[in-house]
Coordinates of C-alpha atoms and ligand atoms in Angstrom, one line a residue:
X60 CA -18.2 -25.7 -18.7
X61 CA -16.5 -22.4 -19.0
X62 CA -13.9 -21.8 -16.5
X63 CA -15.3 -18.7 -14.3
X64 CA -12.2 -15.7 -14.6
X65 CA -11.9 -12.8 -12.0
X66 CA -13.2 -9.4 -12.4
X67 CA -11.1 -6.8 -14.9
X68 CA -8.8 -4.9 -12.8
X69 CA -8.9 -7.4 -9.8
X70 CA -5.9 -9.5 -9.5
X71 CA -4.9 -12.4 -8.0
X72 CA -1.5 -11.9 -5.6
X73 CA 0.3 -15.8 -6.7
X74 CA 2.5 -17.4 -4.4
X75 CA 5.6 -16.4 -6.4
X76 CA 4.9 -12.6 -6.3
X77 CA 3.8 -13.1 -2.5
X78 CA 6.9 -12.3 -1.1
X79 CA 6.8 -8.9 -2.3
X80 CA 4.2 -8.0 -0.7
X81 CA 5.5 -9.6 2.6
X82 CA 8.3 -7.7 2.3
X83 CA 6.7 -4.7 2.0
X84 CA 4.0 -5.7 4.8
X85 CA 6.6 -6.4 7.4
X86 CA 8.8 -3.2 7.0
X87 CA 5.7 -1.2 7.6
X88 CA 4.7 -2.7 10.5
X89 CA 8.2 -2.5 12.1
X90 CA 9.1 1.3 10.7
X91 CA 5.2 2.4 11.4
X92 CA 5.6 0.9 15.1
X93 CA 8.9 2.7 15.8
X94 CA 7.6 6.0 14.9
X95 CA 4.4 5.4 17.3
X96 CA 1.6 4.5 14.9
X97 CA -1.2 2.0 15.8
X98 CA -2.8 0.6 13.8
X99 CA -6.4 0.3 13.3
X100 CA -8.9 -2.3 10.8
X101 CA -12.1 -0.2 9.7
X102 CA -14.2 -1.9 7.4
X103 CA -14.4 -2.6 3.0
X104 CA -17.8 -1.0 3.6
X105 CA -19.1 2.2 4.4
X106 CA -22.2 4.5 3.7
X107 CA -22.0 6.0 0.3
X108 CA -22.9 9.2 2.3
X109 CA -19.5 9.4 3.8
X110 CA -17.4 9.2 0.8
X111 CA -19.8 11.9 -0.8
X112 CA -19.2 14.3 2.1
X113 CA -15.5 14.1 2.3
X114 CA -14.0 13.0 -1.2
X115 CA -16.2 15.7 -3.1
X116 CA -19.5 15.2 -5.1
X117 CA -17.5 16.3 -8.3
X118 CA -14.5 14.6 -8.3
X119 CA -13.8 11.3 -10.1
X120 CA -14.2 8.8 -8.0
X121 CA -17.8 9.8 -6.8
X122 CA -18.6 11.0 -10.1
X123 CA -17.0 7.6 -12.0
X124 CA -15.3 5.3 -9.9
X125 CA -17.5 4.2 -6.7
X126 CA -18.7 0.5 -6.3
X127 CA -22.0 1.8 -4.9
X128 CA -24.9 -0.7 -4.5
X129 CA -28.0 -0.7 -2.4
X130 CA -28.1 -3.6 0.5
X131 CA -31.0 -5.6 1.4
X132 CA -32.4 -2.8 3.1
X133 CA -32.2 -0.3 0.9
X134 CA -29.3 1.7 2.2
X135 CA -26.5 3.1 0.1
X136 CA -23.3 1.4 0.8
X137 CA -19.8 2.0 -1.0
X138 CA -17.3 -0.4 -1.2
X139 CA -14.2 2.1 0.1
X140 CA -12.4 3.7 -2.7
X141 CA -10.1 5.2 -0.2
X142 CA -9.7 4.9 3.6
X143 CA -9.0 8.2 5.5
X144 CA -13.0 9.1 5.0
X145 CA -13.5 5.6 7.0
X146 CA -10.5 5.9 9.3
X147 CA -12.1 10.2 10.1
X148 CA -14.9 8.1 10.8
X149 CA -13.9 5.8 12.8
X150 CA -12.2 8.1 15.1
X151 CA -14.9 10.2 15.8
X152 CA -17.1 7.4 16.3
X153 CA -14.5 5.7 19.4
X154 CA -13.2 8.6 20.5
X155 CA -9.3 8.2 19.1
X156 CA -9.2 11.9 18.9
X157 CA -9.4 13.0 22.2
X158 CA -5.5 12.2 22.9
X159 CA -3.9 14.7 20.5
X160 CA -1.1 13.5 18.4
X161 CA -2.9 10.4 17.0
X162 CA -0.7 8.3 14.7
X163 CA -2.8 5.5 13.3
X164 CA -2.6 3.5 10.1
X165 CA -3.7 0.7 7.9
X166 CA -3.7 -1.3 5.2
X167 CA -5.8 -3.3 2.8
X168 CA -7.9 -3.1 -0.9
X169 CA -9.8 -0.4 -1.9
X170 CA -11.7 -0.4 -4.9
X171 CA -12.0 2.4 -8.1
X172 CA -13.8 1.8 -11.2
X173 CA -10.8 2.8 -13.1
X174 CA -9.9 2.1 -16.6
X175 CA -7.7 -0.9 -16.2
X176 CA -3.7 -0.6 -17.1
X177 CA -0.4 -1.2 -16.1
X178 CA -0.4 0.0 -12.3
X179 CA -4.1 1.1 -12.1
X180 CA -6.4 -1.5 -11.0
X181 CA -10.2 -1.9 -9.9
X182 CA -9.2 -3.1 -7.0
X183 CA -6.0 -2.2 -5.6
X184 CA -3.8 -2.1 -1.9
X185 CA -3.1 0.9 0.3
X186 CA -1.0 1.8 3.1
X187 CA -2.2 4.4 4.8
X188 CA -1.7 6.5 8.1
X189 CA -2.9 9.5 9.4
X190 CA -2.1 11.8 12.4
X191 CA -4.8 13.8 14.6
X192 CA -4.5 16.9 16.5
X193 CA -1.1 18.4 14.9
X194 CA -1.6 21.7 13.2
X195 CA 2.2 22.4 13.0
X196 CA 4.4 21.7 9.9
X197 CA 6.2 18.9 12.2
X198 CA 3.5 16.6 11.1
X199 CA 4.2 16.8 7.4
X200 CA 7.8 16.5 7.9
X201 CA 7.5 13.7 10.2
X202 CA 5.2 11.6 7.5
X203 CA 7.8 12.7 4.7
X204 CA 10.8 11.7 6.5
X205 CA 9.3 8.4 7.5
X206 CA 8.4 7.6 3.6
X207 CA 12.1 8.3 3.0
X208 CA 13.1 6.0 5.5
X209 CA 10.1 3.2 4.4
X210 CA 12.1 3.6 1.0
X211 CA 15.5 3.1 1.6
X212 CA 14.6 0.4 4.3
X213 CA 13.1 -1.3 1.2
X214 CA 16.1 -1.1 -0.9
X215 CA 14.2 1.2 -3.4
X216 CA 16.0 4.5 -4.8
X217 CA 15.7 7.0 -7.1
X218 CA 11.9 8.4 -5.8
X219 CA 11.5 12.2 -6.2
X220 CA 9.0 14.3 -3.8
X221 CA 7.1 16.8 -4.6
X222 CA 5.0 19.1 -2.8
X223 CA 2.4 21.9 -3.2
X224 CA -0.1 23.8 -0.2
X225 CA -3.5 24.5 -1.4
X226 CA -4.3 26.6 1.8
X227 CA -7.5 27.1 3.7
X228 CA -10.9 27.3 1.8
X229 CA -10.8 30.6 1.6
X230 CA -7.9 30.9 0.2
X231 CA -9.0 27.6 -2.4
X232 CA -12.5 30.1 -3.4
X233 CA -10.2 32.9 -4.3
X234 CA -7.8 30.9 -6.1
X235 CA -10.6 29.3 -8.1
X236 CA -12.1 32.3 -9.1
X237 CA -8.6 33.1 -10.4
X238 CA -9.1 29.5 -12.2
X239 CA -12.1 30.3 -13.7
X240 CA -11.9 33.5 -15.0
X241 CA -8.2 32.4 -16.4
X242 CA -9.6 29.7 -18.2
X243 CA -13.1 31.3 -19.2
X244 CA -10.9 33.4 -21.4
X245 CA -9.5 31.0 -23.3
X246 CA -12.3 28.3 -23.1
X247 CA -11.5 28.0 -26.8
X248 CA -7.9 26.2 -26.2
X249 CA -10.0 23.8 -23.9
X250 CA -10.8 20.1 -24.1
X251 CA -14.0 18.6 -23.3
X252 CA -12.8 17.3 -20.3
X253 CA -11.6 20.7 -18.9
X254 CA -14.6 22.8 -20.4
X255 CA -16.5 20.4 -17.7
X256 CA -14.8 21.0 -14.8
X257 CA -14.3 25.0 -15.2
X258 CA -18.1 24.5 -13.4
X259 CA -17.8 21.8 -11.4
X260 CA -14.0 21.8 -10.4
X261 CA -11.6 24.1 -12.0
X262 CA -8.5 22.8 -9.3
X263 CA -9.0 19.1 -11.2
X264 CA -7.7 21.0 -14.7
X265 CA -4.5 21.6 -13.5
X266 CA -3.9 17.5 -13.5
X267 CA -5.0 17.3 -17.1
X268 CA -2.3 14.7 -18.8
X269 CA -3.5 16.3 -22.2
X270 CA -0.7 17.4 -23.9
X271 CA -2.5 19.8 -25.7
X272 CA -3.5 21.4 -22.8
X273 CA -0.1 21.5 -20.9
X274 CA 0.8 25.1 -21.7
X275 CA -2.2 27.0 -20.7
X276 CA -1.9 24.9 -17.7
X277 CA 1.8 26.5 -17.1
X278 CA 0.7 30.0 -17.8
X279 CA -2.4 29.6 -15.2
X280 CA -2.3 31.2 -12.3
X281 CA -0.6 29.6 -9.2
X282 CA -2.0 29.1 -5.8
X283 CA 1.0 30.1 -4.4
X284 CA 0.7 33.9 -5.1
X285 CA -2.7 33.3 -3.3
X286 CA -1.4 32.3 0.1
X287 CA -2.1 34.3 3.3
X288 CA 0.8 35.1 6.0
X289 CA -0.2 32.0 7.9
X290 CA -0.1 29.7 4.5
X291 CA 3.1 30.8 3.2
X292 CA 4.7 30.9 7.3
X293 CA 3.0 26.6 7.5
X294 CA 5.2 26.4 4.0
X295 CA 8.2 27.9 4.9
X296 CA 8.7 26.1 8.2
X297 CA 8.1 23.0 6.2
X298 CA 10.8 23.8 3.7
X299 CA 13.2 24.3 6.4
X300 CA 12.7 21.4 8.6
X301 CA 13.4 18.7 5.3
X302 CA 16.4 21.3 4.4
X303 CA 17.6 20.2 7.7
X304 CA 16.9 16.7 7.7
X305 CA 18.4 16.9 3.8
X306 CA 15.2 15.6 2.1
X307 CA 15.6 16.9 -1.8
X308 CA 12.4 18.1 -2.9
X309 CA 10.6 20.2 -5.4
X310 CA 7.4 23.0 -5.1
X311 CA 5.5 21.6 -8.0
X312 CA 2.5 24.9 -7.8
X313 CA 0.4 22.9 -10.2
X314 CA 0.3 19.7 -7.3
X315 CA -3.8 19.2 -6.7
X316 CA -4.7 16.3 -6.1
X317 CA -7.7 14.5 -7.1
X318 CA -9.8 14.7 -3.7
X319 CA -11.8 17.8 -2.4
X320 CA -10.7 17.1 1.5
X321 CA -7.5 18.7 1.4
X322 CA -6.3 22.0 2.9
X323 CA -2.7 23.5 2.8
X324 CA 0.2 20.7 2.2
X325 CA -0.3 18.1 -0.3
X326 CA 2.7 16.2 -1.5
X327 CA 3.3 13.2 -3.8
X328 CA 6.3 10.6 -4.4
X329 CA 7.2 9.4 -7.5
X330 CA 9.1 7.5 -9.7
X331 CA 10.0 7.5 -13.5
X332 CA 10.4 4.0 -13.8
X333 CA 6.6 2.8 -14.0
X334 CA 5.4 4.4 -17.0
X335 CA 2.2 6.3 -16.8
X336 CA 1.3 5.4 -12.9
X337 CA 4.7 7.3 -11.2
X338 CA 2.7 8.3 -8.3
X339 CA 3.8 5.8 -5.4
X340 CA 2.5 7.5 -2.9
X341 CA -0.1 10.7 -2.3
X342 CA -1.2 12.8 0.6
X343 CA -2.1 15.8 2.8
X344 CA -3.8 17.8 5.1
X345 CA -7.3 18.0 5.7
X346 CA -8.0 20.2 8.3
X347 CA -11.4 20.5 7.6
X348 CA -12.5 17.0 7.3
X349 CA -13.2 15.9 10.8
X350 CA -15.7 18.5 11.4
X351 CA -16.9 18.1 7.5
X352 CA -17.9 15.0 9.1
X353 CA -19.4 15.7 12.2
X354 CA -16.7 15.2 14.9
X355 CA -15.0 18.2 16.9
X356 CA -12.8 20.2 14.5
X357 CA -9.2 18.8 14.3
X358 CA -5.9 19.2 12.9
X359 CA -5.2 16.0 10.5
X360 CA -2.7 14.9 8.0
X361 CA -2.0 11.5 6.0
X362 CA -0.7 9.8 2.3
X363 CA -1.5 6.6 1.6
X364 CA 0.8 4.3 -0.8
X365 CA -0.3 2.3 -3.3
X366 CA 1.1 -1.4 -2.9
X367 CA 0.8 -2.7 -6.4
X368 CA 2.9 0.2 -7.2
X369 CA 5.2 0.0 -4.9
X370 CA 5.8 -4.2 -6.0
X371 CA 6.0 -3.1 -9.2
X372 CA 9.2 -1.0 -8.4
X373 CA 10.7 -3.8 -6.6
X374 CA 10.9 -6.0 -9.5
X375 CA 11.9 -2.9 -11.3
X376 CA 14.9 -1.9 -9.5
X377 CA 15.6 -5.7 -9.0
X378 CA 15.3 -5.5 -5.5
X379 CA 16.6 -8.9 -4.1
X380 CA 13.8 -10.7 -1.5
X381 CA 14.3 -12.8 1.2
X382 CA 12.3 -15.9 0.0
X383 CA 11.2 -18.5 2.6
X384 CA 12.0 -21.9 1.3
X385 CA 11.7 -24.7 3.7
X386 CA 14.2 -25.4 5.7
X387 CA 13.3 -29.8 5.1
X388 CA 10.9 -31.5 3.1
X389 CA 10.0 -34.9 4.6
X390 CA 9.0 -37.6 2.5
X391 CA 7.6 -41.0 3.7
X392 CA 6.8 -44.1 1.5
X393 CA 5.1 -47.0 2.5
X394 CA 2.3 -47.8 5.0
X395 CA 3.5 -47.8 8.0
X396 CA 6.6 -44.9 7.3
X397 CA 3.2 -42.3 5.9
X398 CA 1.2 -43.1 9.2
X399 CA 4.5 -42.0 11.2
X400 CA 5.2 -39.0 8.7
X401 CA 3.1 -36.3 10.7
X402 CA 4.2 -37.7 13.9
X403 CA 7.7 -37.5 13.3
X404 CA 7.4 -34.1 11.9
X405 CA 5.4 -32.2 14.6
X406 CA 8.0 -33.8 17.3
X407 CA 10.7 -31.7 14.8
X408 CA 8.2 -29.0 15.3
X409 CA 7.9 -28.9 18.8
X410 CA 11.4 -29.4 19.4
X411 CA 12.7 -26.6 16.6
X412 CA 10.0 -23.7 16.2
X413 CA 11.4 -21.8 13.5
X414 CA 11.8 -24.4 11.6
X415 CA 10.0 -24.7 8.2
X416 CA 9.3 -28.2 6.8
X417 CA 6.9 -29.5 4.3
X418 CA 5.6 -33.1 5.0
X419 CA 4.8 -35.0 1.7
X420 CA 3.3 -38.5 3.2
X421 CA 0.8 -39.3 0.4
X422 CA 0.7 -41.7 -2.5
X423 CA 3.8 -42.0 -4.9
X424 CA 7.6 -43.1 -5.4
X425 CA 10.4 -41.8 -3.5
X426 CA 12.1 -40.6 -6.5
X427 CA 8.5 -39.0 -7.3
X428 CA 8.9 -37.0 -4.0
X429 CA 12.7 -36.9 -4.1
X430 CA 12.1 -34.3 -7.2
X431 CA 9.4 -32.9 -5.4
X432 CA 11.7 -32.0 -2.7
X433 CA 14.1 -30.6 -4.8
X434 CA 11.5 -28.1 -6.9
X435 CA 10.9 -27.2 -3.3
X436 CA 14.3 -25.3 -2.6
X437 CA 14.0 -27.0 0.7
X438 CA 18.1 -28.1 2.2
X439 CA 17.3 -31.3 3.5
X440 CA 15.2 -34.1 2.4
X441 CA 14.4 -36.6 5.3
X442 CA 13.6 -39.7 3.6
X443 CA 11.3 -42.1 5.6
X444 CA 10.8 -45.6 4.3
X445 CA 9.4 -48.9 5.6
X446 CA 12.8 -50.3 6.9
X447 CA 13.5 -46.7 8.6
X448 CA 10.1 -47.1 9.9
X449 CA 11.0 -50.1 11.6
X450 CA 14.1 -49.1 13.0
X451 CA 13.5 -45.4 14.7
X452 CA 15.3 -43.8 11.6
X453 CA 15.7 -41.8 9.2
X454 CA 17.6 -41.1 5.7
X455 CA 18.9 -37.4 5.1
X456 CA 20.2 -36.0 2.0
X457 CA 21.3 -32.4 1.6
X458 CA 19.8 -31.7 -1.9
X459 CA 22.6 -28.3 -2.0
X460 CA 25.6 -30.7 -1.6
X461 CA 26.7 -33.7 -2.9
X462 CA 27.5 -36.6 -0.7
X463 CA 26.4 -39.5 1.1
X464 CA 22.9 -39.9 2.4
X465 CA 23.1 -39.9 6.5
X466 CA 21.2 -42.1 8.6
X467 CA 19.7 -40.3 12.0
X468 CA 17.8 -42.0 14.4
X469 CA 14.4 -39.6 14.9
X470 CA 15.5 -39.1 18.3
X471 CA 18.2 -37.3 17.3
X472 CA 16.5 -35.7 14.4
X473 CA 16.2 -32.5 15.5
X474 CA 20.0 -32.1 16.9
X475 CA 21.0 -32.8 13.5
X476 CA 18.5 -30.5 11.5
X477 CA 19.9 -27.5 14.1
X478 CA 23.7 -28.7 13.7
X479 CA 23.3 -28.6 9.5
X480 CA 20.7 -26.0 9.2
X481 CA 20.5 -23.1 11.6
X482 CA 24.3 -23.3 13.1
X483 CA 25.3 -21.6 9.5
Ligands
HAM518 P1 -4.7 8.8 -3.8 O1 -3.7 9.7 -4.4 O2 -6.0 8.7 -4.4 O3 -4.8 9.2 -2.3 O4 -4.1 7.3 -3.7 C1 -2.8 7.1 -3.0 C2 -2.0 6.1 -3.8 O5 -2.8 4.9 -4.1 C3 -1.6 6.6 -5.2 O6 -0.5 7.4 -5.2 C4 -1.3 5.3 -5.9 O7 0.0 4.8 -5.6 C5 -2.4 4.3 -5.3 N1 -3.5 4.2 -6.2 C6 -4.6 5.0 -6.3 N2 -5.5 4.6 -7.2 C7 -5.0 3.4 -7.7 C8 -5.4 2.4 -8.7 N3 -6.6 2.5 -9.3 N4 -4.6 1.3 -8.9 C9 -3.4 1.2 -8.2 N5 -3.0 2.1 -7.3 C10 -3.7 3.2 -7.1 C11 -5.7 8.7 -1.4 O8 -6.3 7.6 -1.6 C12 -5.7 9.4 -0.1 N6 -6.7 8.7 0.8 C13 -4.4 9.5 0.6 C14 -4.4 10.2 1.9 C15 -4.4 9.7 3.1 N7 -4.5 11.5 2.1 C16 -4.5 11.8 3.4 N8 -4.5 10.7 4.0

């Protein structure tokens, strides 16, 4: 029969690359604690409707990319293709924003039908956190210093920021009317792509990769020279606070990004050493959004990071990880020594809770398991045979050093294991 394979652009996470990810996982969730985030589990599924309203009917991912299917009853559900519509949501719907200031995050897959390559998958893993209620420039400089600490904390270098403000919607209508009748003129010079979106969304030519269309994208207008007093004051205040706090950055004008929620700051970090897929991590302000989706209107701000990215640049930058091996591996033979085997370990286990041991009490030679042990990276073997068995002991070999096997009597096991192992 054939073997059944996963779905293109969905990928397994193996045991070897797991650590990684673990790695990642558990700076997070310390450096997100410490900076006063909670963090909150909304569901893989939501009503289409919601990632209509907030993403934007004409952008990509509800144009392309949505995993939309209709359920048992009828109703049009989306698996998520990005969380801060369902986090917006789920805020409103328990009442999270009534205490201003807000810090919440998550993490887990989202899914885009995406033309699978290196660093963009169909489904893929996000970190992301939002704040509520803060309409100051504080907010952005809090979430972009605490990305620059999440980096360094990671042992990753060499990621650049960069950052753009769209400003309010007013300021976006004039801008695009700007857009249009910039690139109306020359709808010659166009590619298909771009001739579509001067319609539908002129902001979303301005990310073309098309070389061919780079410089009319440099001579376009910038949105810039269409802020306000109150969008270029947000800007400025920004600029100073990571002056002060020495962030290095760069005002990229042409920074949109590729969902319709945003208002005023959007930034990006990125890195040159992934190819195509640089962009780590992407966010903004959406000051619209909660009322765009019925709640009370709000202040708000978020990025999210994309994990597999962020792995990627790990192995990368050869960024070394704390790997978990087992501290011992026990291996019994014989018929009475296997019964003991679980016994004998989970009295370790009581008496030496950090410790990580693998019990291997199943059919097979010693020297079988012996070589099991070893593939293990485990420090100790603790070899438990029939004549042990008998006599309350056990053999242990330190498979990092040479020298003599030891014989312990399992009541004093778990001195020993301390003494050798954790006393180091
Ligand atoms: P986004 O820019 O669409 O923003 O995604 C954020 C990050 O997720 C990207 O920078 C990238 O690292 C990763 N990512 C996106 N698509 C893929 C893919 N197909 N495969 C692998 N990684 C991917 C958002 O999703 C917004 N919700 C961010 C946000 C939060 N804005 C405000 N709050």
């Amino acid at each position: 029969m054939n073997a059944i394979q996963a779905i293109r652009g969905m990928n397994d996470v193996l045991p070897d690359a797991v650590s990684a990810w673990q790695h990642i996982e558990r700076h997070v969730r310390t450096l997100l604690g410490a900076y006063g985030y909670e963090e909150i589990r909304p569901p893989l599924v939501e009503r289409t409707e919601l990632f209509r309203r907030s993403i934007g009917e004409v952008t990509d991912i509800v144009e392309k990319e949505m995993y939309t299917f209709d359920d048992r009853n009828g109703e049009s559900l989306t698996l998520r293709p990005e969380c801060t519509a369902s986090v917006v949501r789920a805020a409103i719907e328990h009442g999270l924003l009534r205490t201003p200031g807000r810090r919440v995050w998550t993490m887990g897959p989202m899914f885009r039908y995406e033309r699978p390559q290196k660093g963009r998958y169909r489904q893929f893993h996000q970190i992301d956190v939002e704040i509520f209620g803060i309409a100051a420039p504080s907010a952005e400089a809090e979430l972009i210093v605490m990305t620059r600490r999440l980096w360094k904390a990671l042992g990753l270098s060499g990621l650049s920021l960069e950052l753009n403000s769209l400003g309010s919607r007013d300021i976006q209508a004039r801008y695009r009317a700007r857009l249009v009748e910039y690139f109306s003129a020359r709808a010659d010079a166009l590619d298909a792509d771009s001739s579509r979106r001067i319609e539908t969304n002129p902001l979303r030519i301005l990310d073309s990769k098309n070389p061919s269309m780079q410089a009319l994208i440099e001579e376009a207008p910038r949105i810039i020279d269409e802020h306000d007093d109150d969008a270029r004051a947000h800007l400025d205040q920004l600029l100073a606070m990571l002056d002060e706090a020495g962030v290095e950055y760069r005002v990229n004008p042409r920074l949109v990004r590729g969902l319709d929620y945003y208002t005023g700051t959007v930034f990006e970090w990125t890195t040159g050493e992934l190819g195509a897929q640089g962009a780590v991590c992407g966010g903004g302000r959406y000051d619209n959004l909660v009322a765009e989706i019925g709640g009370p209107a709000n202040p708000a701000i978020g990025f999210a990071i994309g994990l597999e990215r962020l792995v990627a640049l790990l192995d990368v930058q050869s960024v070394e990880l704390p790997v978990a091996m087992p501290h011992a591996y026990l291996a019994s033979a014989g018929p009475r020594a296997s019964i003991l085997a679980h016994a004998v370990a989970e009295r370790l286990r009581d008496a030496v809770p950090e410790l990580r041991l693998v019990v291997d009490a199943g059919h097979g030679s010693f020297k079988a398991k012996l070589k099991r042990a070893d593939r293990s990276g485990a420090r100790l073997a603790l070899l438990l045979g029939e004549e042990e068995a008998r006599n309350g002991r056990i053999a242990v070999k330190d498979l990092r050093a040479r020298g003599p096997q030891s014989m312990v009597s399992i009541d004093d096991l778990a001195g020993h294991i301390v003494r050798n192992v954790f006393a180091e």
